[in-house]
PDB file of C-alpha atoms in Angstrom:
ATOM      1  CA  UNK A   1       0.000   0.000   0.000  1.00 55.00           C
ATOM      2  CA  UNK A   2       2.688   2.063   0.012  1.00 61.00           C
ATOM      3  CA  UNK A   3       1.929   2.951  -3.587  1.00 60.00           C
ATOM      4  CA  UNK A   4      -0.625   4.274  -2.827  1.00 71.00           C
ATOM      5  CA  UNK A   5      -0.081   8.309  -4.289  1.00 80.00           C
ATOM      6  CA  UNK A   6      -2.554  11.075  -5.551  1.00 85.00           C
ATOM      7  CA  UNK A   7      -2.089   9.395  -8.800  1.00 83.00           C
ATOM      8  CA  UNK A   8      -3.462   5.895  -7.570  1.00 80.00           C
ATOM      9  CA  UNK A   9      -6.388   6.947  -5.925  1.00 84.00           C
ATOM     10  CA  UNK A  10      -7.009   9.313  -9.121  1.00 89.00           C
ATOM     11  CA  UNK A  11      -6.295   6.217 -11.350  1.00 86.00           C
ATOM     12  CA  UNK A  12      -8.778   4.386  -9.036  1.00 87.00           C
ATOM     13  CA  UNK A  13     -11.488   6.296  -9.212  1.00 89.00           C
ATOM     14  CA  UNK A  14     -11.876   6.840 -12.653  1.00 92.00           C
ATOM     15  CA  UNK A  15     -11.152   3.307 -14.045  1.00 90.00           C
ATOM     16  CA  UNK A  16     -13.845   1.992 -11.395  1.00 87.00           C
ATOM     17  CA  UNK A  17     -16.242   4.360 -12.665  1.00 89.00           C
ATOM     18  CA  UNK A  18     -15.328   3.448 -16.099  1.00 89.00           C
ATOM     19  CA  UNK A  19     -15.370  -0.395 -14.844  1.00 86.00           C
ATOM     20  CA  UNK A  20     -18.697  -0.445 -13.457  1.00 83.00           C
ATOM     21  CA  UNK A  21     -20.558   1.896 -15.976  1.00 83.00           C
ATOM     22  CA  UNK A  22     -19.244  -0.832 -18.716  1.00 80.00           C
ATOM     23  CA  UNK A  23     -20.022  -3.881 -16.380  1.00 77.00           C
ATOM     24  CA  UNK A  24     -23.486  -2.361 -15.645  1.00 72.00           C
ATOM     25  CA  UNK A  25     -24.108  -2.056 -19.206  1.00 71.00           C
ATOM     26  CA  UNK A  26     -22.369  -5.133 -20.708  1.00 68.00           C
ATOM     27  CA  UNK A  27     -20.476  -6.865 -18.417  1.00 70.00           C
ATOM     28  CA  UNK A  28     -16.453  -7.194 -18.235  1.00 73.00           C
ATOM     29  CA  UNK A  29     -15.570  -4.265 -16.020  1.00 80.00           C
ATOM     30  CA  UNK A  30     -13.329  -6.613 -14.229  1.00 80.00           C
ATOM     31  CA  UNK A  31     -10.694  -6.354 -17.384  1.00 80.00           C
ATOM     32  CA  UNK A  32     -10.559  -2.765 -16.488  1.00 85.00           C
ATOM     33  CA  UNK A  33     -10.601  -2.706 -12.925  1.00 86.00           C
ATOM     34  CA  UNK A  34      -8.394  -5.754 -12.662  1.00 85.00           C
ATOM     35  CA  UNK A  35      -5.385  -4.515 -14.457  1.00 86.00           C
ATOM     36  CA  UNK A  36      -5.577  -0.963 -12.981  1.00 87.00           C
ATOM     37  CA  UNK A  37      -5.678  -2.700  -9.869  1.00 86.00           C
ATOM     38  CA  UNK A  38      -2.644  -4.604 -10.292  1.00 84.00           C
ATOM     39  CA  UNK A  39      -0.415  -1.424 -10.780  1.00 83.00           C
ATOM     40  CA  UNK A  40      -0.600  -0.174  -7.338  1.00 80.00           C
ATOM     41  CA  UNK A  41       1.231  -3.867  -6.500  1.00 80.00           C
ATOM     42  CA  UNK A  42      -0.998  -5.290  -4.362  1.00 80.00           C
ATOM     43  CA  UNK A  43      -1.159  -8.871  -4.368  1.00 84.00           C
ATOM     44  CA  UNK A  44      -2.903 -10.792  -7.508  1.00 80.00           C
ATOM     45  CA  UNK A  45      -5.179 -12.403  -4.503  1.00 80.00           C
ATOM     46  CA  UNK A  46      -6.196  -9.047  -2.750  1.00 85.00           C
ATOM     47  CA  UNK A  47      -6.775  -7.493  -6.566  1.00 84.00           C
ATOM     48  CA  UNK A  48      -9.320 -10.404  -7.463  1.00 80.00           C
ATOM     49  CA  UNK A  49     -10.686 -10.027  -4.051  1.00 83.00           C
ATOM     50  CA  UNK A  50     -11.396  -6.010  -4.141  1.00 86.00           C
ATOM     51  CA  UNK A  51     -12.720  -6.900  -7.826  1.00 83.00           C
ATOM     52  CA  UNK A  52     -14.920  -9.694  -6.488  1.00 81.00           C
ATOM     53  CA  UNK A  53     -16.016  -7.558  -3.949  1.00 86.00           C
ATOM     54  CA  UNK A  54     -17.139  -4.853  -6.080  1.00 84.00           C
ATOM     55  CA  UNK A  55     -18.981  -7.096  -8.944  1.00 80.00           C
ATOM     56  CA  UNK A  56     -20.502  -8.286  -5.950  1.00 80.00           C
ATOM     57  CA  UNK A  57     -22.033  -5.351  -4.660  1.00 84.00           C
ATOM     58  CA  UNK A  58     -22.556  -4.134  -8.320  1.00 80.00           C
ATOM     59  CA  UNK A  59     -24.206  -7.119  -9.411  1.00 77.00           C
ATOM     60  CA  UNK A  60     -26.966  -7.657  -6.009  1.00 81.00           C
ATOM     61  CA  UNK A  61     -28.232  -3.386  -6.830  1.00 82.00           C
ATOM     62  CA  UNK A  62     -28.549  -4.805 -10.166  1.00 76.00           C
ATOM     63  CA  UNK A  63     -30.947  -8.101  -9.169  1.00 77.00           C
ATOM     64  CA  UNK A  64     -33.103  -5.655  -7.026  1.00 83.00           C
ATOM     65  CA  UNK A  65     -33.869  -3.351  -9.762  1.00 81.00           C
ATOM     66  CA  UNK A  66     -34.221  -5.803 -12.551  1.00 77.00           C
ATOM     67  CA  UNK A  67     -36.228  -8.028 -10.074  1.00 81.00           C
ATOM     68  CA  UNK A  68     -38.702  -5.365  -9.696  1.00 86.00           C
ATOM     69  CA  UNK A  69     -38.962  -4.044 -12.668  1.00 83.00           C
ATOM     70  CA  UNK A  70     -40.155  -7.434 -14.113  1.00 81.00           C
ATOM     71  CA  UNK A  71     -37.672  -7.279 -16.797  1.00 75.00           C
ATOM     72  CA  UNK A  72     -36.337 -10.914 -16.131  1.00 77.00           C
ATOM     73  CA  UNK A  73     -37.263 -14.541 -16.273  1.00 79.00           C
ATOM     74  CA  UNK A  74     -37.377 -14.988 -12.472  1.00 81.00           C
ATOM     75  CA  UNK A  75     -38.027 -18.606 -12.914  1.00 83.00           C
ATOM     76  CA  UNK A  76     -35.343 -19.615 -15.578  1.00 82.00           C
ATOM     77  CA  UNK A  77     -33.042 -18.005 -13.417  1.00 81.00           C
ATOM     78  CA  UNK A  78     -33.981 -19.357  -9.928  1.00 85.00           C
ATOM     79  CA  UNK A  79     -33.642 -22.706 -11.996  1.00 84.00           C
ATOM     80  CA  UNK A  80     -29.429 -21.695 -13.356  1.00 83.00           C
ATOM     81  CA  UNK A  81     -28.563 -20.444  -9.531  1.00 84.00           C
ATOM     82  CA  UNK A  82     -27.630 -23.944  -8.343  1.00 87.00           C
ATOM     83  CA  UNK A  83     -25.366 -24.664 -11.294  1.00 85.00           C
ATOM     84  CA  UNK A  84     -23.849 -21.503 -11.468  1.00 82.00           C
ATOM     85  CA  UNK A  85     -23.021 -21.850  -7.607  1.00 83.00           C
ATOM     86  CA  UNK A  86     -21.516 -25.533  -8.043  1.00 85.00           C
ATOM     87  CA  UNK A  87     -19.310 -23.912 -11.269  1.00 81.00           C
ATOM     88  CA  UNK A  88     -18.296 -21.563  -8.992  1.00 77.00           C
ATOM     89  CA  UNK A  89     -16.821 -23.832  -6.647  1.00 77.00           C
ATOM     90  CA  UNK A  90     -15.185 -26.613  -9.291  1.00 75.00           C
ATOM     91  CA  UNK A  91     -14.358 -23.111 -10.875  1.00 72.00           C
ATOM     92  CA  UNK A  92     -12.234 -21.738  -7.624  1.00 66.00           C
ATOM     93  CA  UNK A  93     -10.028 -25.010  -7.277  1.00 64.00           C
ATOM     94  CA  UNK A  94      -9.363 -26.197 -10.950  1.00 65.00           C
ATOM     95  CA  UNK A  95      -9.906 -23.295 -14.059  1.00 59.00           C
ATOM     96  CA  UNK A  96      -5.745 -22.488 -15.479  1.00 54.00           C
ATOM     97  CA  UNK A  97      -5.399 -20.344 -18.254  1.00 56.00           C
ATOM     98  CA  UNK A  98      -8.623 -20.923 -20.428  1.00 64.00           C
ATOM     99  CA  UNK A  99      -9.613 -16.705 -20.597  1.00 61.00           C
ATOM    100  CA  UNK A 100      -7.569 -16.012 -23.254  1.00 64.00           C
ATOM    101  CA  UNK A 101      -8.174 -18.771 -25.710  1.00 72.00           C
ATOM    102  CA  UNK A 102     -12.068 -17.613 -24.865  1.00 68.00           C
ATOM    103  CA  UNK A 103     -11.869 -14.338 -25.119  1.00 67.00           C
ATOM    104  CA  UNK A 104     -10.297 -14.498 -28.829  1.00 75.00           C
ATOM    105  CA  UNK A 105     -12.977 -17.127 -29.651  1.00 77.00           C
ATOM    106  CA  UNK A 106     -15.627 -15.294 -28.761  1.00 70.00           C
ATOM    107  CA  UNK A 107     -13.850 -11.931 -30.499  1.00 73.00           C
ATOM    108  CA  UNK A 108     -13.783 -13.993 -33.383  1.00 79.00           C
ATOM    109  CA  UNK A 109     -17.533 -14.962 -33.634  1.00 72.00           C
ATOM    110  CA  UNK A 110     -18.959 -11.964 -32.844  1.00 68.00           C
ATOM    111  CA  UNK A 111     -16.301 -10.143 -35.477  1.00 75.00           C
ATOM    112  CA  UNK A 112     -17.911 -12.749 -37.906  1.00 75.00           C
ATOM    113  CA  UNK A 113     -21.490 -12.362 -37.226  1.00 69.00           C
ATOM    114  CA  UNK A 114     -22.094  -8.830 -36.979  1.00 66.00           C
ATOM    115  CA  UNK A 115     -26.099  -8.848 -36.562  1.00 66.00           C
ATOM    116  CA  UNK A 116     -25.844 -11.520 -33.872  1.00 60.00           C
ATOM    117  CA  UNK A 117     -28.340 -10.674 -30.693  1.00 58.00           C
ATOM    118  CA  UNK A 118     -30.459  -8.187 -33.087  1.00 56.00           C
ATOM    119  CA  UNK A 119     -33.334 -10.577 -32.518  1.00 58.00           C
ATOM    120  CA  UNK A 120     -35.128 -12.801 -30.328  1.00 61.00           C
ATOM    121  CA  UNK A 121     -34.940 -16.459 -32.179  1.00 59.00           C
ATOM    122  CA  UNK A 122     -35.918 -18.229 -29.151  1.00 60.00           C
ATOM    123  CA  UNK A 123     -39.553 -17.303 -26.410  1.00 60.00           C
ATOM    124  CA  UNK A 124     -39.525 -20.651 -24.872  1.00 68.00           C
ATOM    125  CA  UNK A 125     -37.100 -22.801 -24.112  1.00 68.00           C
ATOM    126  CA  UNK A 126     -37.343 -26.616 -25.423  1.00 77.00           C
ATOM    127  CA  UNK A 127     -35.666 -29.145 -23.227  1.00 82.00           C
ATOM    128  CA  UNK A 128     -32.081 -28.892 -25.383  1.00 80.00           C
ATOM    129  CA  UNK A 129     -32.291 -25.200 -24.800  1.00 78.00           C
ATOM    130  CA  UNK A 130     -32.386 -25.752 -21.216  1.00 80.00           C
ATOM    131  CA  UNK A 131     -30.496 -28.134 -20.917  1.00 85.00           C
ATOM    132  CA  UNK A 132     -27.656 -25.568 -22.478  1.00 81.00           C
ATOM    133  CA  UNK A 133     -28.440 -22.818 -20.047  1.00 80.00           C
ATOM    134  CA  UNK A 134     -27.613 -25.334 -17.602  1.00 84.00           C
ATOM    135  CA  UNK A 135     -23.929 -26.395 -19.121  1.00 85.00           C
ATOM    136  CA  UNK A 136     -23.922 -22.517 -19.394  1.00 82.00           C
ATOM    137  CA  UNK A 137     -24.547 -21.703 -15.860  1.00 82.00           C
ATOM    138  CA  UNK A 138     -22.227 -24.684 -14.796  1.00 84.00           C
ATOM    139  CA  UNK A 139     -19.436 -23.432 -16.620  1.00 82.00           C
ATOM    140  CA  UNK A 140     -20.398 -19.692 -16.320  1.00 79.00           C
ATOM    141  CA  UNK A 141     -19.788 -20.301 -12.145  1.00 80.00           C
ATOM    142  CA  UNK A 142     -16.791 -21.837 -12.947  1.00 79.00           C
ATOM    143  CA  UNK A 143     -15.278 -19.405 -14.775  1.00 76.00           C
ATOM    144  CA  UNK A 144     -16.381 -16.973 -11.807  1.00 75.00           C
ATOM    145  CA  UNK A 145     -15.309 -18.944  -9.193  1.00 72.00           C
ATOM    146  CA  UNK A 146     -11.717 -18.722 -10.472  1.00 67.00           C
ATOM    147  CA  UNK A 147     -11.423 -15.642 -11.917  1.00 68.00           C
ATOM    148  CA  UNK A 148     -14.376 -13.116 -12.446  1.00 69.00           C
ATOM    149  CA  UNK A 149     -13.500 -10.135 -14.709  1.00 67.00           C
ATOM    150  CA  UNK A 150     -15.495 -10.901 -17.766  1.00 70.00           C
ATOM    151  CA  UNK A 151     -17.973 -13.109 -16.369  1.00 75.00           C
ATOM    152  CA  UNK A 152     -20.831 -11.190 -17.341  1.00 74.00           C
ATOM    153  CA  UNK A 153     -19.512 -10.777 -20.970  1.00 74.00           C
ATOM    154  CA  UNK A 154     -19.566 -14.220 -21.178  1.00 77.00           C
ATOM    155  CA  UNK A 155     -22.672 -14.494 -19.662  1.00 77.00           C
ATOM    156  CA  UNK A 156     -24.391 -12.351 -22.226  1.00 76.00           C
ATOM    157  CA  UNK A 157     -22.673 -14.118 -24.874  1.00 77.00           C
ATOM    158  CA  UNK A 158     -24.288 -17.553 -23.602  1.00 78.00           C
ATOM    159  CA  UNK A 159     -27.792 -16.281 -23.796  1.00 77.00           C
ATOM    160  CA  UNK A 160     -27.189 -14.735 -27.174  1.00 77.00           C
ATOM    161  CA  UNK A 161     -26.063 -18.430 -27.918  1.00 77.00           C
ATOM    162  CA  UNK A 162     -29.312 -19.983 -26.634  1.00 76.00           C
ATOM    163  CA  UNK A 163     -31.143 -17.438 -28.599  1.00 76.00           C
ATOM    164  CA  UNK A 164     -31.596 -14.362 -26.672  1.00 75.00           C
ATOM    165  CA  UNK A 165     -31.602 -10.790 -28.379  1.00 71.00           C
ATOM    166  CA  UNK A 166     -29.012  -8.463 -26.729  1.00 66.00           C
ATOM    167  CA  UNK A 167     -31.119  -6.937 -24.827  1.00 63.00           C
ATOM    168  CA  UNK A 168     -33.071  -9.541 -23.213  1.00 67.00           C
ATOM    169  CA  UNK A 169     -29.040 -11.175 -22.679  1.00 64.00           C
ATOM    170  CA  UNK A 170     -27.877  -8.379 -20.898  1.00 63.00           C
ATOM    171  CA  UNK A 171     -31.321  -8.398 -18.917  1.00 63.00           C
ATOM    172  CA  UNK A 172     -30.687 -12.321 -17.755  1.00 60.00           C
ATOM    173  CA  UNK A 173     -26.915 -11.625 -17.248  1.00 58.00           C
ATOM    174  CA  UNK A 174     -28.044  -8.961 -14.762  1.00 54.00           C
ATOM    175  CA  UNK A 175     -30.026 -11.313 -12.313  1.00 55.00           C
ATOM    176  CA  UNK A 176     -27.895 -14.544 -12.858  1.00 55.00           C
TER     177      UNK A 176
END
């Protein structure tokens, strides 16, 4: 903490405003707040912790107000909690590595398929569908349970997979 300057806290500040607007939008702040957080040398542990910690917080304000707005399948995603929550714990002990590899995959398919999440394709889910959102939620709490920053891009990018316009994704990735 001795780092810790006029220019830190000013570095803070703005990239965690940046951070959240973009994960409150679309998800990923963590690859903003994650590297900014890293400069001030605290250990990788206590970064992903004070990152963790601020999803967190960021991510509960957003339940409330999508929960009472109505703006989200409240029983699809009761259903995902429990896999999402055992991903996150196979997720904390086991994940190495993978974030790159799906980070320039999923650059690559969205670079490809520009009008991708335009539309709805899907309004109910048949038992394949669900059965994805599942994998998705498994793997989703995974990924979160080891890492974090970029969950909820990934998130969104898994509904727009099961047929979910970009909108509605970003609604789902909200309360998940």
């Amino acid at each position: 903490m001795e780092n810790l300057d006029l220019f830190n806290i000013v570095l803070f500040v703005a990239t965690g405003f940046v951070a959240a607007f973009i994960d409150s939008t679309v998800g990923g702040g963590g690859l903003i707040s994650v590297p900014a957080l890293l400069t001030s040398g605290l250990p990788v542990s206590m970064v992903l912790g004070t990152n963790k910690l601020a999803a967190s917080m960021g991510a509960v304000t957003s339940v409330i107000s999508f929960w009472r707005s109505g703006n989200i399948n409240k029983k699809l995603v009761i259903s995902l909690v429990p896999m999402s929550m055992i991903g996150s714990v196979c997720g904390a002990y086991f994940m190495r590595n993978l974030v790159v590899i799906m980070l320039v995959l999923i650059a690559a398919y969205t670079y490809r398929h520009k009008e991708w999440g335009s539309f709805q394709s899907r309004t109910d889910f048949s038992f394949w569908a669900l059965a994805g959102a599942f994998l998705m939620a498994l793997g989703m709490g995974f990924y979160d349970g080891f890492f974090g920053p970029g969950t909820g891009t990934f998130l969104i990018f898994g509904f727009l997979f099961l047929g979910c316009d970009f909108v509605t994704a970003a609604r789902q990735r909200q309360s998940a």
